[in-house]
Short mmCIF file of C-alpha atoms and ligand atoms in Angstrom, two decimals:
data_model
loop_
_atom_site.label_atom_id
_atom_site.label_comp_id
_atom_site.label_asym_id
_atom_site.label_seq_id
_atom_site.Cartn_x
_atom_site.Cartn_y
_atom_site.Cartn_z
CA MET L 1101 -1.76 -7.79 2.26
CA GLN L 1102 -1.26 -4.19 2.98
CA THR L 1103 2.66 -3.80 4.29
CA ARG L 1104 5.19 -1.36 5.36
CA ASP L 1105 8.76 -2.13 4.55
CA GLU L 1106 12.36 -0.35 3.40
CA ALA L 1107 13.24 -1.35 -0.24
CA ILE L 1108 15.65 -0.71 -2.59
CA CYS L 1109 15.07 -0.32 -6.65
CA LEU L 1110 16.75 -2.73 -8.31
CA ARG L 1111 15.03 -1.96 -12.10
CA ALA L 1112 12.31 -0.44 -13.42
CA VAL L 1113 10.71 -1.04 -16.54
CA ASN L 1114 8.06 1.93 -18.30
CA TYR L 1115 4.81 0.52 -18.50
CA SER L 1116 2.27 2.39 -20.61
CA ASP L 1117 2.57 6.23 -20.37
CA THR L 1118 1.95 6.71 -17.07
CA SER L 1119 3.40 3.96 -14.62
CA GLN L 1120 6.14 1.72 -14.15
CA VAL L 1121 6.93 -2.05 -13.46
CA VAL L 1122 9.69 -2.48 -10.46
CA THR L 1123 12.02 -4.81 -8.61
CA LEU L 1124 12.34 -3.74 -5.56
CA LEU L 1125 14.97 -5.94 -2.80
CA THR L 1126 12.98 -5.32 0.51
CA ARG L 1127 14.47 -5.72 4.08
CA ASP L 1128 11.50 -7.85 5.38
CA HIS L 1129 10.14 -9.44 2.05
CA GLY L 1130 12.57 -10.05 -0.20
CA LYS L 1131 12.33 -9.22 -3.90
CA VAL L 1132 9.17 -8.38 -5.23
CA ALA L 1133 8.12 -7.14 -8.70
CA ALA L 1134 5.73 -4.48 -8.04
CA MET L 1135 3.75 -2.08 -10.04
CA ALA L 1136 4.00 1.36 -9.52
CA LYS L 1137 0.26 2.87 -10.76
CA GLY L 1138 0.88 6.16 -12.20
CA SER L 1139 4.46 7.12 -10.92
CA ARG L 1140 5.42 8.46 -14.13
CA ARG L 1141 2.80 11.30 -13.28
CA ALA L 1142 4.22 14.62 -12.39
CA LYS L 1143 2.30 14.87 -8.59
CA SER L 1144 1.90 10.95 -7.45
CA ALA L 1145 2.68 8.33 -4.22
CA PHE L 1146 6.50 8.13 -5.48
CA ASP L 1147 7.95 11.75 -5.56
CA GLY L 1148 8.74 11.42 -9.30
CA ALA L 1149 10.05 8.66 -11.63
CA ILE L 1150 10.85 6.00 -9.78
CA GLU L 1151 14.58 5.34 -10.37
CA VAL L 1152 17.28 2.57 -10.03
CA PHE L 1153 18.65 2.59 -6.43
CA SER L 1154 16.56 4.73 -4.81
CA CYS L 1155 15.97 3.55 -1.72
CA GLY L 1156 13.61 4.07 1.31
CA PRO L 1157 10.30 3.16 2.57
CA VAL L 1158 7.36 1.05 0.62
CA MET L 1159 4.09 0.60 1.29
CA LEU L 1160 2.84 -2.53 -1.08
CA ILE L 1161 -0.29 -4.56 -1.27
CA ILE L 1162 1.20 -8.29 -1.91
CA LYS L 1163 -1.32 -10.39 -3.40
CA ASP L 1164 -2.43 -13.65 -0.97
CA ASN L 1165 -2.92 -15.72 -3.82
CA GLY L 1166 0.95 -15.29 -4.79
CA GLY L 1167 0.13 -13.31 -7.71
CA LYS L 1168 3.22 -12.38 -9.03
CA LEU L 1169 2.66 -8.58 -9.28
CA ALA L 1170 1.86 -6.67 -5.78
CA ASN L 1171 1.27 -3.31 -6.05
CA LEU L 1172 3.60 0.04 -5.18
CA THR L 1173 1.10 2.07 -3.45
CA GLU L 1174 4.19 4.65 -1.83
CA PHE L 1175 7.48 5.04 -2.06
CA SER L 1176 9.48 7.67 -0.43
CA GLN L 1177 12.00 8.38 -2.75
CA GLN L 1178 15.83 9.49 -1.04
CA PRO L 1179 18.11 9.47 -4.10
CA ARG L 1180 20.84 8.69 -1.84
CA PHE L 1181 23.04 7.09 -4.76
CA ARG L 1182 22.18 9.50 -7.40
CA GLY L 1183 25.88 9.94 -7.23
CA LEU L 1184 26.94 6.79 -8.90
CA HIS L 1185 25.26 8.64 -12.25
CA GLN L 1186 28.48 10.38 -12.63
CA ASN L 1187 30.67 7.75 -12.62
CA LEU L 1188 30.19 4.97 -15.57
CA TYR L 1189 32.34 3.12 -13.67
CA ALA L 1190 30.82 3.21 -10.64
CA LEU L 1191 27.27 3.13 -12.13
CA ASN L 1192 28.36 0.18 -14.16
CA ALA L 1193 29.86 -2.02 -10.81
CA GLY L 1194 26.48 -0.90 -9.13
CA LEU L 1195 23.66 -2.06 -12.39
CA PHE L 1196 25.70 -5.46 -11.96
CA ALA L 1197 24.99 -5.65 -8.27
CA ALA L 1198 21.82 -4.93 -8.64
CA GLU L 1199 21.17 -7.17 -11.69
CA LEU L 1200 23.48 -10.44 -9.89
CA THR L 1201 20.73 -9.55 -6.74
CA GLU L 1202 17.52 -9.71 -9.06
CA ALA L 1203 19.02 -13.06 -10.77
CA PHE L 1204 20.18 -15.24 -7.52
CA LEU L 1205 17.00 -14.28 -5.32
CA GLU L 1206 13.99 -16.23 -5.51
CA ASP L 1207 10.66 -13.95 -5.12
CA HIS L 1208 9.47 -12.87 -1.60
CA ASP L 1209 12.18 -14.50 0.04
CA PRO L 1210 13.50 -12.67 2.49
CA HIS L 1211 17.26 -11.98 2.53
CA PRO L 1212 17.80 -8.53 5.51
CA ALA L 1213 21.52 -9.47 5.52
CA LEU L 1214 21.90 -8.94 1.87
CA PHE L 1215 19.44 -5.48 1.71
CA ASP L 1216 22.20 -4.09 4.47
CA LYS L 1217 24.77 -5.53 2.78
CA LEU L 1218 23.72 -3.90 -0.59
CA LEU L 1219 23.05 -0.32 0.69
CA LYS L 1220 26.52 -1.02 2.20
CA PHE L 1221 28.16 -2.40 -1.22
CA LEU L 1222 25.92 1.13 -2.53
CA GLU L 1223 27.38 3.46 -0.57
CA THR L 1224 30.33 2.75 -0.46
CA LEU L 1225 31.10 2.65 -4.09
CA GLN L 1226 29.30 5.64 -3.98
CA ALA L 1227 31.99 7.00 -1.87
CA ALA L 1228 35.49 5.37 -3.89
CA GLU L 1229 37.72 7.46 -5.95
CA LYS L 1230 39.62 4.77 -7.95
CA ASN L 1231 37.84 1.89 -9.83
CA ALA L 1232 40.37 -0.25 -7.94
CA GLU L 1233 38.69 0.12 -5.00
CA ARG L 1234 35.33 0.06 -6.83
CA LEU L 1235 35.72 -2.95 -8.11
CA ALA L 1236 37.46 -4.69 -4.77
CA TRP L 1237 33.90 -3.74 -3.15
CA LEU L 1238 32.15 -5.58 -6.22
CA ILE L 1239 34.26 -8.64 -5.63
CA LEU L 1240 33.10 -8.14 -2.05
CA TYR L 1241 29.68 -8.10 -2.47
CA GLN L 1242 29.89 -10.61 -5.21
CA LEU L 1243 31.38 -13.19 -2.60
CA ARG L 1244 28.54 -11.53 0.17
CA LEU L 1245 25.81 -12.48 -2.51
CA LEU L 1246 27.18 -15.70 -2.99
CA GLU L 1247 27.22 -16.73 1.06
CA GLU L 1248 23.82 -14.80 1.05
CA ILE L 1249 21.61 -17.53 -1.21
CA GLY L 1250 24.28 -20.75 0.77
CA VAL L 1251 26.25 -21.13 -1.97
CA ALA L 1252 29.39 -19.63 -0.94
CA PRO L 1253 32.84 -21.72 -3.32
CA ALA L 1254 34.05 -24.24 -1.46
CA LEU L 1255 37.79 -22.81 -0.94
CA ASP L 1256 39.39 -25.05 1.72
CA GLU L 1257 40.01 -28.33 -0.02
CA CYS L 1258 39.63 -30.22 -3.67
CA VAL L 1259 36.22 -31.00 -3.69
CA ASN L 1260 37.50 -34.34 -5.17
CA CYS L 1261 39.42 -36.08 -2.98
CA SER L 1262 39.91 -33.67 -0.01
CA ALA L 1263 43.04 -31.75 -0.26
CA PRO L 1264 43.91 -29.22 2.05
CA PHE L 1265 44.43 -25.80 0.10
CA SER L 1266 48.07 -24.28 0.87
CA GLU L 1267 49.55 -21.44 -0.86
CA ASN L 1268 52.55 -23.76 -2.02
CA TRP L 1269 49.80 -25.29 -4.39
CA LYS L 1270 51.47 -24.80 -7.42
CA SER L 1271 48.45 -24.72 -9.66
CA ALA L 1272 44.59 -24.65 -8.51
CA TRP L 1273 41.17 -24.81 -10.83
CA PHE L 1274 37.77 -24.27 -9.88
CA SER L 1275 34.83 -25.94 -11.24
CA SER L 1276 32.21 -23.81 -11.17
CA HIS L 1277 29.25 -26.80 -11.67
CA SER L 1278 31.22 -28.67 -8.31
CA ASN L 1279 31.19 -24.52 -6.66
CA GLY L 1280 35.08 -25.41 -5.73
CA LEU L 1281 38.82 -26.29 -5.96
CA LEU L 1282 40.19 -28.82 -7.66
CA CYS L 1283 43.65 -29.95 -7.04
CA GLU L 1284 46.39 -31.20 -10.16
CA ALA L 1285 45.57 -34.61 -9.23
CA CYS L 1286 42.27 -34.12 -9.72
CA GLU L 1287 42.01 -31.57 -12.22
CA THR L 1288 42.59 -34.20 -15.10
CA ALA L 1289 39.30 -35.67 -14.70
CA PHE L 1290 36.66 -32.68 -14.58
CA VAL L 1291 35.98 -30.70 -18.34
CA GLU L 1292 34.56 -28.16 -16.33
CA LYS L 1293 36.75 -25.77 -14.54
CA ARG L 1294 39.07 -22.94 -15.07
CA LYS L 1295 43.21 -22.57 -13.59
CA ILE L 1296 43.96 -19.72 -11.13
CA SER L 1297 46.91 -19.36 -9.25
CA ALA L 1298 47.22 -19.72 -5.35
CA GLN L 1299 47.84 -16.88 -4.58
CA LEU L 1300 44.23 -15.98 -6.14
CA VAL L 1301 42.53 -18.25 -3.55
CA THR L 1302 43.88 -17.02 -0.53
CA ILE L 1303 42.86 -13.33 -1.68
CA LEU L 1304 39.04 -14.91 -1.93
CA LYS L 1305 39.28 -17.48 1.51
CA SER L 1306 40.24 -14.08 2.90
CA PRO L 1307 38.13 -11.44 1.72
CA ALA L 1308 39.52 -8.50 3.63
CA LYS L 1309 42.28 -8.64 1.32
CA LEU L 1310 40.92 -7.23 -1.41
CA SER L 1311 41.36 -3.39 -0.46
CA LYS L 1312 45.08 -3.92 -0.47
CA THR L 1313 44.79 -6.22 -3.37
CA PRO L 1314 46.56 -4.92 -6.66
CA GLU L 1315 44.07 -4.44 -9.19
CA ASP L 1316 45.65 -6.66 -12.27
CA GLN L 1317 45.09 -9.35 -9.80
CA LEU L 1318 41.68 -7.92 -9.02
CA HIS L 1319 40.72 -8.18 -12.50
CA GLN L 1320 41.66 -11.74 -12.62
CA ILE L 1321 39.36 -12.60 -9.79
CA GLU L 1322 36.54 -10.85 -11.65
CA GLN L 1323 36.88 -12.64 -14.45
CA LEU L 1324 37.07 -15.72 -12.90
CA LEU L 1325 33.40 -14.72 -10.78
CA ILE L 1326 32.03 -13.61 -14.33
CA TYR L 1327 32.89 -17.45 -15.28
CA HIS L 1328 31.06 -18.89 -12.20
CA LEU L 1329 28.48 -16.56 -12.58
CA THR L 1330 27.88 -17.21 -16.31
CA GLU L 1331 27.87 -21.11 -15.62
CA LEU L 1332 25.56 -20.92 -12.48
CA LEU L 1333 23.29 -18.59 -14.52
CA ASN L 1334 23.45 -20.58 -18.12
CA LYS L 1335 24.11 -16.91 -19.98
CA PRO L 1336 26.32 -14.30 -19.06
CA PRO L 1337 24.83 -11.58 -16.89
CA ARG L 1338 23.89 -8.69 -19.16
CA THR L 1339 26.28 -5.83 -17.30
CA ALA L 1340 29.33 -8.34 -17.31
CA LYS L 1341 30.23 -6.66 -20.61
CA TYR L 1342 31.91 -3.97 -18.48
CA PHE L 1343 34.31 -5.85 -16.77
CA VAL L 1344 35.39 -8.49 -18.77
CA GLN L 1345 38.79 -8.25 -20.23
ZN1 LIG E 2162 41.76 -33.12 -5.41
#
């Protein structure tokens, strides 16, 4: 099946002297791994070798037999996010988002809203001027990704006894396996958990607060997310190391 779509490149790996294998997030076909034959030749249908974060219209031939690798036959790459390469922190935040998007999405499972959110995230990341701002946008994208794939953490009540969360909780725990909060009365029965302050839970419950959250609290939230993402993926995401404190 030959199809047109919009795509963002999440990963590009060289394959032979002239070609690449790329992982794309497309708007209507979800994540697609594709062979870009001849993409590294000086003259190709891809406007040069394909780079991570390149985005634009693509032409794909997706195999009807469910074959894993599609053929990418055209990619009008817009270097909209080349500015990310000028700031290492922004670049790593973008790569972290791309890695997580690739890891959590199934092939050919469309998430057009997430496609739009990733574009928006890369735009705001590129425009941000401070690392705290960049981190806040990264956290927001990570939360949106979990929401989009249907595993948003349950933060309204204790996942064990349903006691409603309140800012007056003296302490709170987060269990990754239970995907939500544990109250003080229940936490001892759980082996896998991580303590967090009630204040951080309040911020996570209304992510609009992230833009006004002090940097040290953003770091604490990111540590919790890295803990959670590591449990979900059964290994630490590669790019997480740049954000571990
Ligand atoms: Zn409880």
